Tab-separated table of C-alpha atoms in Angstrom:
chain	number	residue	atom	x	y	z
A	5	MET	CA	169.059	311.896	257.009
A	6	GLY	CA	166.084	310.142	255.431
A	7	ILE	CA	166.028	306.896	253.469
A	8	PHE	CA	168.116	308.657	250.854
A	9	SER	CA	168.677	312.299	249.966
A	10	VAL	CA	168.325	314.223	246.714
A	11	SER	CA	170.777	317.107	246.326
A	12	LEU	CA	170.448	319.683	243.566
A	13	THR	CA	171.693	323.084	242.486
A	14	ASP	CA	170.438	325.770	240.098
A	15	PHE	CA	167.013	324.278	239.493
A	16	GLY	CA	164.624	327.072	238.557
A	17	ARG	CA	164.433	329.482	241.508
A	18	ILE	CA	166.273	327.009	243.733
A	19	GLU	CA	169.986	327.748	244.024
A	20	SER	CA	170.758	324.791	246.272
A	21	ALA	CA	168.725	322.215	248.193
A	22	LYS	CA	168.919	318.848	249.867
A	23	ILE	CA	165.779	316.791	250.418
A	24	ASP	CA	166.013	313.931	252.912
A	25	VAL	CA	163.456	311.574	251.428
A	26	SER	CA	161.037	310.131	253.988
A	27	LYS	CA	158.007	307.888	253.983
A	28	PHE	CA	155.691	310.847	254.599
A	29	MET	CA	156.819	314.191	253.178
A	30	VAL	CA	154.977	317.495	253.198
A	31	PHE	CA	155.994	320.509	251.080
A	32	VAL	CA	154.490	323.861	252.121
A	33	GLY	CA	155.064	327.342	250.771
A	34	GLU	CA	153.842	330.058	248.459
A	35	ASN	CA	152.804	329.462	244.860
A	36	ASN	CA	155.533	329.423	242.264
A	37	THR	CA	158.328	328.403	244.649
A	38	GLY	CA	159.142	325.058	242.994
A	39	LYS	CA	157.328	322.520	245.185
A	40	SER	CA	155.767	320.650	242.278
A	41	TYR	CA	158.968	320.888	240.230
A	42	VAL	CA	160.980	319.181	242.967
A	43	LEU	CA	158.351	316.467	243.478
A	44	GLN	CA	158.172	315.716	239.757
A	45	LEU	CA	161.959	315.648	239.553
A	46	MET	CA	162.148	313.049	242.329
A	47	TRP	CA	159.304	311.109	240.719
A	48	GLY	CA	161.229	311.117	237.430
A	49	ILE	CA	164.436	309.812	239.015
A	50	ILE	CA	162.554	306.868	240.515
A	51	GLU	CA	160.566	306.275	237.321
A	52	ASN	CA	163.724	306.253	235.178
A	53	ARG	CA	166.150	304.632	237.612
A	54	SER	CA	166.744	301.643	235.338
A	55	PHE	CA	167.612	303.919	232.405
A	56	ILE	CA	170.019	305.889	234.608
A	57	PHE	CA	171.835	302.756	235.775
A	58	LYS	CA	171.932	301.149	232.327
A	59	ASN	CA	173.681	304.256	231.020
A	60	SER	CA	176.322	304.205	233.762
A	61	ASP	CA	179.833	302.810	233.509
A	62	SER	CA	178.979	299.562	235.284
A	63	LYS	CA	181.639	297.241	233.808
A	64	LYS	CA	184.047	297.802	236.695
A	65	LEU	CA	181.212	297.080	239.114
A	66	GLU	CA	180.292	293.878	237.265
A	67	ASN	CA	183.921	292.702	237.256
A	68	SER	CA	184.140	293.378	240.984
A	69	PHE	CA	180.935	291.389	241.544
A	70	MET	CA	182.350	288.490	239.504
A	71	SER	CA	185.428	288.458	241.723
A	72	ILE	CA	183.217	288.391	244.819
A	73	ILE	CA	181.105	285.431	243.703
A	74	LYS	CA	184.130	283.459	242.556
A	75	SER	CA	185.583	283.844	246.048
A	76	ILE	CA	182.594	282.132	247.674
A	77	PRO	CA	183.583	278.619	248.783
A	78	SER	CA	181.569	275.848	247.172
A	79	SER	CA	180.017	273.189	249.402
A	80	ASP	CA	177.776	270.232	248.719
A	81	PHE	CA	176.471	270.248	252.289
A	82	LYS	CA	175.454	273.815	253.066
A	83	GLU	CA	174.847	277.124	251.361
A	84	GLU	CA	177.772	279.506	251.739
A	85	LYS	CA	176.921	283.227	251.776
A	86	ILE	CA	179.053	286.330	251.601
A	87	LYS	CA	178.067	289.915	252.432
A	88	LEU	CA	178.476	292.675	249.893
A	89	SER	CA	180.599	295.477	251.329
A	90	GLN	CA	179.358	299.015	251.870
A	91	GLU	CA	182.228	300.097	249.583
A	92	PHE	CA	180.845	297.991	246.724
A	93	LEU	CA	177.375	299.510	247.132
A	94	LEU	CA	178.837	303.025	247.410
A	95	THR	CA	180.707	302.455	244.147
A	96	GLY	CA	177.370	301.549	242.591
A	97	LEU	CA	175.761	304.737	243.924
A	98	ASN	CA	178.635	306.845	242.588
A	99	SER	CA	178.256	305.207	239.186
A	100	PHE	CA	174.515	305.931	239.306
A	101	ASN	CA	175.192	309.600	240.140
A	102	ASP	CA	177.732	309.945	237.325
A	103	SER	CA	175.104	308.724	234.875
A	104	LEU	CA	172.445	310.924	236.491
A	105	ASN	CA	174.485	314.054	235.795
A	106	LYS	CA	175.681	312.924	232.385
A	107	ASN	CA	172.100	312.288	231.247
A	108	LYS	CA	170.372	315.054	233.236
A	109	ASP	CA	169.247	317.027	230.177
A	110	THR	CA	167.658	313.961	228.611
A	111	LEU	CA	166.073	313.067	231.948
A	112	LEU	CA	164.610	316.563	232.463
A	113	ASN	CA	163.293	316.648	228.904
A	114	ASN	CA	161.573	313.327	229.519
A	115	ILE	CA	160.077	314.353	232.875
A	116	PHE	CA	158.910	317.853	231.971
A	117	ASN	CA	158.250	317.418	228.246
A	118	SER	CA	160.320	320.548	227.607
A	119	THR	CA	163.866	321.543	226.742
A	120	SER	CA	163.582	324.790	228.730
A	121	VAL	CA	164.027	323.112	232.139
A	122	SER	CA	167.638	322.909	233.303
A	123	ILE	CA	169.583	321.988	236.411
A	124	GLY	CA	173.124	322.565	237.637
A	125	THR	CA	173.993	319.399	239.544
A	126	LEU	CA	171.892	316.490	240.705
A	127	GLY	CA	172.747	313.585	242.957
A	128	ILE	CA	171.562	310.904	245.365
A	129	GLU	CA	173.179	310.629	248.803
A	130	LYS	CA	172.926	307.773	251.278
A	131	ASN	CA	174.721	307.369	254.606
A	132	LYS	CA	174.230	303.656	255.027
A	133	PHE	CA	173.104	300.847	252.771
A	134	PRO	CA	171.005	297.834	253.764
A	135	THR	CA	172.816	294.519	254.193
A	136	PHE	CA	173.035	292.380	251.069
A	137	SER	CA	174.515	288.906	250.857
A	138	ILE	CA	174.790	286.359	248.065
A	139	SER	CA	175.314	282.644	247.676
A	140	TYR	CA	176.839	281.061	244.602
A	141	GLY	CA	177.152	277.469	243.486
A	142	VAL	CA	178.159	275.491	240.414
A	143	ASN	CA	176.576	272.128	239.633
A	144	GLU	CA	177.111	269.751	236.771
A	145	VAL	CA	173.964	268.655	234.950
A	146	PHE	CA	173.493	266.312	232.052
A	147	ASP	CA	172.317	267.949	228.825
A	148	GLU	CA	170.175	265.252	227.219
A	149	GLU	CA	169.998	267.080	223.898
A	150	LYS	CA	173.790	267.406	223.574
A	151	GLU	CA	174.431	264.236	225.582
A	152	GLU	CA	177.098	265.893	227.688
A	153	LEU	CA	177.661	267.428	231.090
A	154	SER	CA	177.283	271.196	231.438
A	155	GLU	CA	177.698	273.614	234.332
A	156	LEU	CA	174.591	275.183	235.891
A	157	ILE	CA	175.006	278.232	238.141
A	158	THR	CA	172.776	278.906	241.147
A	159	LEU	CA	173.006	282.471	242.510
A	160	THR	CA	170.767	283.752	245.298
A	161	CYS	CA	170.521	287.330	246.645
A	162	TYR	CA	169.438	288.221	250.181
A	163	LEU	CA	168.395	291.499	251.748
A	164	GLY	CA	169.062	290.975	255.416
A	165	ARG	CA	167.761	287.457	255.983
A	166	LYS	CA	165.113	287.693	253.284
A	167	LYS	CA	165.676	286.023	249.938
A	168	ILE	CA	164.878	288.614	247.271
A	169	SER	CA	165.862	286.774	244.087
A	170	ALA	CA	167.285	283.490	242.859
A	171	TYR	CA	168.847	282.715	239.496
A	172	LYS	CA	169.701	279.465	237.765
A	173	TYR	CA	171.531	279.730	234.463
A	174	PRO	CA	174.106	277.981	232.256
A	175	LEU	CA	177.650	279.211	232.772
A	176	LYS	CA	177.837	280.554	229.204
A	177	PHE	CA	175.145	283.182	230.010
A	178	GLU	CA	176.875	284.417	233.163
A	179	LYS	CA	178.061	287.807	231.886
A	180	HIS	CA	174.564	288.776	230.745
A	181	ILE	CA	172.936	287.556	233.961
A	182	ILE	CA	175.495	289.269	236.185
A	183	SER	CA	174.724	292.589	234.499
A	184	ARG	CA	171.048	292.225	235.481
A	185	ILE	CA	171.858	291.123	239.028
A	186	VAL	CA	174.232	294.018	239.681
A	187	GLU	CA	171.600	296.494	238.448
A	188	GLN	CA	168.991	294.927	240.707
A	189	ILE	CA	171.238	295.031	243.772
A	190	ILE	CA	172.432	298.620	243.300
A	191	LEU	CA	168.936	299.989	242.666
A	192	LYS	CA	167.614	298.076	245.682
A	193	ALA	CA	170.492	299.408	247.756
A	194	ILE	CA	169.504	302.979	246.851
A	195	PHE	CA	165.699	302.733	246.865
A	196	GLU	CA	164.910	299.490	248.733
A	197	ASP	CA	163.260	300.984	251.799
A	198	PHE	CA	160.596	302.336	249.467
A	199	VAL	CA	158.903	298.970	249.114
A	200	GLY	CA	156.354	300.222	246.589
A	201	PHE	CA	159.041	301.845	244.446
A	202	ARG	CA	160.813	298.616	243.559
A	203	ASN	CA	158.731	297.839	240.482
A	204	ASP	CA	156.566	300.894	239.847
A	205	ALA	CA	157.193	304.571	240.278
A	206	PRO	CA	154.829	306.219	242.757
A	207	LEU	CA	151.576	307.446	241.258
A	208	TYR	CA	151.543	311.209	240.797
A	209	PHE	CA	148.209	312.918	241.480
A	210	PRO	CA	148.419	316.300	239.733
A	211	ALA	CA	146.601	319.456	240.759
A	212	SER	CA	143.212	319.812	239.031
A	213	ARG	CA	142.543	316.093	239.287
A	214	ALA	CA	138.868	316.746	238.570
A	215	ALA	CA	139.703	318.234	235.166
A	216	PHE	CA	141.905	315.306	234.117
A	217	LEU	CA	139.232	312.891	235.311
A	218	GLN	CA	136.810	314.495	232.851
A	219	VAL	CA	139.082	314.543	229.792
A	220	TYR	CA	141.452	311.563	229.990
A	221	LYS	CA	139.257	309.308	227.832
A	222	ALA	CA	138.758	312.018	225.237
A	223	LEU	CA	142.518	312.666	225.059
A	224	PHE	CA	143.505	309.015	224.988
A	225	GLY	CA	140.982	307.698	222.494
A	226	ASN	CA	141.085	304.151	221.163
A	227	ASN	CA	143.123	305.186	218.125
A	228	ILE	CA	146.083	306.341	220.222
A	229	ARG	CA	145.801	304.389	223.493
A	230	GLU	CA	148.000	301.515	222.365
A	231	GLU	CA	150.700	303.759	220.921
A	232	ILE	CA	150.959	306.018	223.961
A	233	SER	CA	150.717	303.157	226.460
A	234	LEU	CA	153.546	301.305	224.742
A	235	GLU	CA	155.673	304.431	224.527
A	236	HIS	CA	155.017	305.196	228.183
A	237	LYS	CA	155.988	301.736	229.385
A	238	VAL	CA	159.336	301.670	227.602
A	239	SER	CA	160.807	304.020	230.181
A	240	THR	CA	164.264	302.420	230.073
A	241	THR	CA	164.804	303.872	226.578
A	242	LEU	CA	163.739	307.322	227.788
A	243	LYS	CA	162.304	308.209	224.376
A	244	ASN	CA	161.057	311.773	224.408
A	245	LYS	CA	157.746	311.282	222.678
A	246	ASP	CA	156.144	314.487	221.454
A	247	TYR	CA	152.553	313.772	222.467
A	248	SER	CA	151.441	317.067	220.918
A	249	SER	CA	152.071	315.511	217.500
A	250	ILE	CA	149.411	312.910	218.363
A	251	ILE	CA	147.143	315.149	220.426
A	252	PRO	CA	147.416	318.755	219.202
A	253	GLY	CA	147.925	321.153	222.075
A	254	LEU	CA	148.728	318.476	224.688
A	255	THR	CA	151.636	319.873	226.708
A	256	VAL	CA	151.747	318.121	230.059
A	257	THR	CA	154.487	316.452	232.039
A	258	LYS	CA	155.187	312.734	232.030
A	259	ALA	CA	153.801	312.363	235.565
A	260	VAL	CA	150.455	313.727	234.347
A	261	ILE	CA	150.531	311.357	231.360
A	262	ASN	CA	151.188	308.558	233.853
A	263	PHE	CA	148.153	309.635	235.914
A	264	MET	CA	145.817	309.639	232.908
A	265	LEU	CA	147.128	306.289	231.663
A	266	ALA	CA	146.539	304.859	235.144
A	267	LEU	CA	142.931	306.081	234.952
A	268	LEU	CA	142.650	304.584	231.489
A	269	SER	CA	143.825	301.162	232.672
A	270	TYR	CA	141.807	301.203	235.908
A	271	GLU	CA	140.238	297.850	236.684
A	272	GLU	CA	138.430	297.137	239.919
A	273	ASN	CA	140.046	294.290	241.822
A	274	PRO	CA	138.273	292.348	244.614
A	275	ALA	CA	141.545	291.603	246.436
A	276	MET	CA	142.460	295.302	246.577
A	277	LYS	CA	138.952	296.243	247.698
A	278	LYS	CA	139.337	293.752	250.528
A	279	ARG	CA	142.837	294.970	251.439
A	280	TYR	CA	141.694	298.595	251.626
A	281	SER	CA	138.100	297.963	252.701
A	282	ASP	CA	138.382	300.152	255.812
A	283	GLU	CA	139.919	303.049	253.892
A	284	LEU	CA	137.382	302.790	251.058
A	285	LEU	CA	134.573	302.842	253.615
A	286	PHE	CA	136.174	305.876	255.263
A	287	ILE	CA	136.282	307.727	251.922
A	288	SER	CA	132.684	306.884	251.061
A	289	GLU	CA	131.417	307.940	254.496
A	290	LYS	CA	133.643	310.880	255.439
A	291	LEU	CA	134.657	312.393	252.102
A	292	THR	CA	132.657	311.552	248.984
A	293	GLU	CA	129.505	310.431	250.857
A	294	GLY	CA	129.076	307.789	248.208
A	295	LYS	CA	130.988	305.334	246.016
A	296	ILE	CA	132.801	305.580	242.684
A	297	VAL	CA	132.298	302.601	240.363
A	298	LYS	CA	133.121	301.687	236.792
A	299	THR	CA	130.120	300.433	234.840
A	300	ALA	CA	130.024	297.571	232.374
A	301	ASP	CA	130.115	300.081	229.504
A	302	ASP	CA	133.376	301.611	230.795
A	303	ARG	CA	131.944	304.720	232.500
A	304	LEU	CA	132.954	306.091	235.880
A	305	VAL	CA	129.874	306.995	237.907
A	306	TYR	CA	129.101	308.234	241.395
A	307	ILE	CA	126.540	306.436	243.570
A	308	PRO	CA	125.515	308.751	246.437
A	309	GLY	CA	125.014	307.256	249.891
A	310	SER	CA	123.164	303.965	249.948
A	311	ASN	CA	121.010	304.863	246.939
A	312	ILE	CA	122.260	302.164	244.567
A	313	SER	CA	119.586	303.057	242.013
A	314	THR	CA	121.141	306.480	241.338
A	315	GLU	CA	124.183	306.772	239.072
A	316	LEU	CA	125.626	310.208	238.411
A	317	PRO	CA	128.200	310.672	235.628
A	318	MET	CA	131.354	312.272	236.966
A	319	HIS	CA	130.813	315.594	235.171
A	320	LEU	CA	127.580	316.104	237.160
A	321	THR	CA	129.143	315.480	240.570
A	322	SER	CA	130.453	318.124	242.938
A	323	SER	CA	134.075	319.266	242.747
A	324	LEU	CA	134.638	317.499	246.092
A	325	VAL	CA	133.657	314.143	244.579
A	326	ALA	CA	135.623	314.685	241.373
A	327	GLU	CA	138.791	315.737	243.228
A	328	THR	CA	138.738	312.825	245.681
A	329	ALA	CA	137.443	310.135	243.289
A	330	PRO	CA	140.975	309.142	242.156
A	331	PHE	CA	141.873	308.235	245.746
A	332	TYR	CA	138.913	305.857	245.880
A	333	LEU	CA	139.693	304.408	242.448
A	334	PHE	CA	143.368	303.696	243.040
A	335	LEU	CA	142.674	301.913	246.312
A	336	SER	CA	140.458	299.454	244.449
A	337	ASP	CA	142.571	299.151	241.287
A	338	LYS	CA	144.269	295.933	240.157
A	339	THR	CA	147.658	297.647	240.566
A	340	ASP	CA	148.495	298.474	244.168
A	341	ARG	CA	150.798	301.479	243.849
A	342	GLN	CA	152.454	301.799	247.224
A	343	GLY	CA	153.742	305.320	246.569
A	344	TRP	CA	151.443	308.347	246.177
A	345	ILE	CA	152.533	311.892	245.353
A	346	VAL	CA	149.658	314.373	245.675
A	347	GLU	CA	149.746	318.016	244.615
A	348	GLU	CA	147.608	320.552	246.493
A	349	ILE	CA	145.799	317.884	248.428
A	350	GLU	CA	143.201	320.320	249.780
A	351	THR	CA	141.917	321.449	246.359
A	352	HIS	CA	138.137	322.129	246.338
A	353	LEU	CA	137.698	320.747	249.869
A	354	HIS	CA	135.936	322.483	252.727
A	355	PRO	CA	138.238	322.691	255.793
A	356	GLN	CA	136.236	319.958	257.528
A	357	LYS	CA	136.811	317.630	254.570
A	358	GLN	CA	140.492	318.589	254.525
A	359	LEU	CA	140.810	317.311	258.085
A	360	GLN	CA	139.211	314.008	257.122
A	361	LEU	CA	141.508	313.672	254.119
A	362	VAL	CA	144.564	314.044	256.359
A	363	ARG	CA	143.194	311.239	258.517
A	364	LEU	CA	142.923	309.088	255.384
A	365	LEU	CA	146.591	309.774	254.575
A	366	PHE	CA	147.637	308.671	258.049
A	367	LYS	CA	145.586	305.490	257.736
A	368	LEU	CA	147.299	304.676	254.440
A	369	ILE	CA	150.782	305.426	255.793
A	370	HIS	CA	149.996	303.265	258.823
A	371	LYS	CA	149.155	300.507	256.338
A	372	GLY	CA	152.464	300.861	254.497
A	373	LYS	CA	152.047	303.475	251.787
A	374	PHE	CA	154.593	306.194	251.065
A	375	ILE	CA	152.935	309.571	250.574
A	376	TRP	CA	154.364	312.954	249.569
A	377	ILE	CA	152.089	315.995	249.360
A	378	THR	CA	152.090	319.721	248.717
A	379	THR	CA	149.652	321.988	250.524
A	380	HIS	CA	148.744	325.647	250.963
A	381	SER	CA	146.270	324.887	253.729
A	382	ASP	CA	146.900	325.773	257.351
A	383	SER	CA	144.029	323.403	258.235
A	384	VAL	CA	145.885	320.499	256.627
A	385	ALA	CA	149.126	321.504	258.366
A	386	GLN	CA	147.461	321.749	261.784
A	387	GLN	CA	145.703	318.413	261.395
A	388	ILE	CA	149.036	316.828	260.477
A	389	ASN	CA	150.509	318.332	263.651
A	390	ASN	CA	147.620	317.043	265.748
A	391	LEU	CA	147.936	313.470	264.503
A	392	LEU	CA	151.736	313.522	264.754
A	393	LEU	CA	151.555	314.713	268.367
A	394	ILE	CA	149.369	311.710	269.169
A	395	SER	CA	151.685	309.379	267.244
A	396	GLU	CA	154.743	310.744	269.040
A	397	ARG	CA	153.512	309.785	272.520
A	398	TYR	CA	151.232	306.860	271.689
A	399	SER	CA	151.711	303.508	273.368
A	400	LYS	CA	149.336	300.699	274.212
A	401	GLU	CA	149.886	301.322	277.908
A	402	ILE	CA	149.016	305.019	277.624
A	403	TYR	CA	145.980	304.261	275.472
A	404	GLU	CA	144.587	301.739	277.978
A	405	SER	CA	144.924	304.287	280.784
A	406	LEU	CA	142.796	306.910	279.015
A	407	SER	CA	139.167	307.704	279.683
A	408	SER	CA	136.543	306.894	277.060
A	409	SER	CA	136.330	310.518	275.914
A	410	GLU	CA	140.117	310.689	275.595
A	411	LYS	CA	140.215	307.456	273.610
A	412	ASP	CA	137.736	308.997	271.172
A	413	LEU	CA	140.489	311.428	270.115
A	414	ILE	CA	142.761	308.570	269.055
A	415	ASN	CA	142.427	306.215	266.108
A	416	ARG	CA	145.064	303.525	266.398
A	417	ASP	CA	145.082	302.922	262.648
A	418	GLU	CA	146.290	306.525	262.230
A	419	ILE	CA	149.457	306.105	264.311
A	420	ILE	CA	152.653	306.505	262.284
A	421	ASP	CA	156.382	306.658	263.060
A	422	LEU	CA	157.552	310.247	263.547
A	423	LYS	CA	161.030	309.277	262.323
A	424	GLU	CA	159.494	308.623	258.885
A	425	VAL	CA	158.083	312.148	258.534
A	426	ALA	CA	159.678	315.261	257.023
A	427	LEU	CA	158.188	318.707	256.399
A	428	TYR	CA	159.865	321.239	254.092
A	429	GLN	CA	159.036	324.930	253.821
A	430	PHE	CA	159.647	326.656	250.487
A	431	MET	CA	160.289	330.376	251.084
A	432	LYS	CA	160.613	332.920	248.272
A	433	THR	CA	163.030	335.836	248.620
A	434	GLU	CA	162.975	338.035	245.522
A	435	ASN	CA	163.650	335.494	242.735
A	436	VAL	CA	165.233	332.795	244.883
A	437	THR	CA	163.567	329.912	246.732
A	438	ASP	CA	165.048	328.708	249.992
A	439	ILE	CA	164.056	325.198	251.092
A	440	LYS	CA	164.178	324.597	254.825
A	441	LYS	CA	163.603	321.316	256.641
A	442	LEU	CA	161.513	322.104	259.708
A	443	THR	CA	162.016	320.578	263.143
A	444	PHE	CA	159.178	318.906	265.006
A	445	GLY	CA	158.748	320.867	268.237
A	446	LYS	CA	156.699	320.635	271.403
A	447	TYR	CA	153.429	321.239	269.553
A	448	GLY	CA	154.455	320.089	266.105
A	449	TYR	CA	155.896	321.938	263.143
A	450	GLU	CA	155.910	325.733	263.278
A	451	ILE	CA	155.291	326.908	259.741
A	452	ASP	CA	156.316	330.560	259.486
A	453	SER	CA	154.543	331.201	256.200
A	454	PHE	CA	151.190	330.131	257.703
A	455	ASN	CA	151.722	331.650	261.139
A	456	SER	CA	152.796	335.063	259.846
A	457	LEU	CA	149.893	335.128	257.409
A	458	LEU	CA	147.381	334.389	260.163
A	459	ASP	CA	149.013	336.995	262.454
A	460	ASN	CA	148.847	339.604	259.701
A	461	LEU	CA	145.249	338.704	258.921
A	462	TYR	CA	144.325	339.024	262.597
A	463	ASP	CA	146.049	342.425	262.828
A	464	GLU	CA	144.358	343.627	259.648
A	465	THR	CA	140.974	342.409	260.864
A	466	GLU	CA	141.416	344.205	264.174
A	467	SER	CA	142.468	347.434	262.406
A	468	ILE	CA	139.496	347.333	260.026
A	469	GLN	CA	137.067	346.639	262.868
A	470	ASN	CA	138.492	349.550	264.897
A	471	LEU	CA	138.234	351.838	261.849
A	472	VAL	CA	134.641	350.822	261.167
A	473	ASP	CA	133.761	351.335	264.853
A	474	SER	CA	135.174	354.876	264.688
A	475	TRP	CA	133.013	355.640	261.661
A	476	ARG	CA	129.956	354.376	263.482
A	477	LYS	CA	130.688	356.679	266.409
A	478	GLU	CA	130.915	359.654	264.073
A	479	VAL	CA	127.489	358.829	262.645
């Protein structure tokens, strides 16, 4: 099982599926099998997790939490902590799932901007929760304004040994504060291992990124930027804004809106450029062969190679540059979104560039990002296998024993943990999609849909060549 699992039934072509969510996930399969639908669904759950919890029946959970904190012994000499039980956290997950199913139609409408998308059942599963503990104390303080003593509560939450939050509040506000604390703990218990998902949903990179890069400013003009940005941020209300009433003909999903708003708010940040300096250099040298910058007059331009005197507007660049530019931008943006979801990652890229892009993904995962992708490329799949095979057996001792030529095959900043990887194959049978989690074998993942296609292509090529040779003999 992954960090957590998403289980669903009767979702489009998918009758039943369970996705064990991992740090690096790859979805492969034919077109129109539901890969993007599933990714956007999971994105929407994370994006709207606060709304889902706030609409759950959490009173029983809050009362239970109150009983727990009141049982903590008070001491003037040392901080007393108590662990939250797995049963308490499981009750929170069950409450979350009840709300998830009760509000699933509203959630789907919000994610897909359509009332035609439906689902049977939907739920989050988790085998084991991280360890949470809390400390609680009551102190008397003198209120100078009222000239009387009042009780001040100090409540601290820990994840493992790490302090994750601390609250100080008057006793009279306790019910309101406890509601916020319980929400924080339960959502962290479900999603905590996804460090970058605590505050922001992962950034969704849609297919046809080049097209959205060209039109986002035209769609989100100054007269509507503020309205849409505000509406987009108030995700806890889950208001289903009909953007087509503001922009005639605009029918895109919320994840795509999120992507364009992220482009709109892009602001180069020196700290982020320093943090990802190696990866930005890799992109500019191995992929775009130049840099993407935002000018003083708010234009995105491409500067090829080291020729700083040349600035090309994005609509005059190659499709390679336009498709990969968002990767460069969001590594230098003021907001460091730790989660990336990328559709059809190979779009418009020559196979050689596809291989380099996979290397970039591994570098980013090695650095802590969570990345989910869809792909139709056997080149991407094979490069993933190659790098995973190295990661599986890598150790410092083995690396030091290699020859120089062997070391050239290994980039230590591309080593990732195989336990944090999952690959799912979406297979279409008539009108039903079957989702299968593949097992990492001796030489990586065996992807039937790619292998059978290549075998068939080879057989067809051989047959055509034999046929043509027979014609030539007749002549």
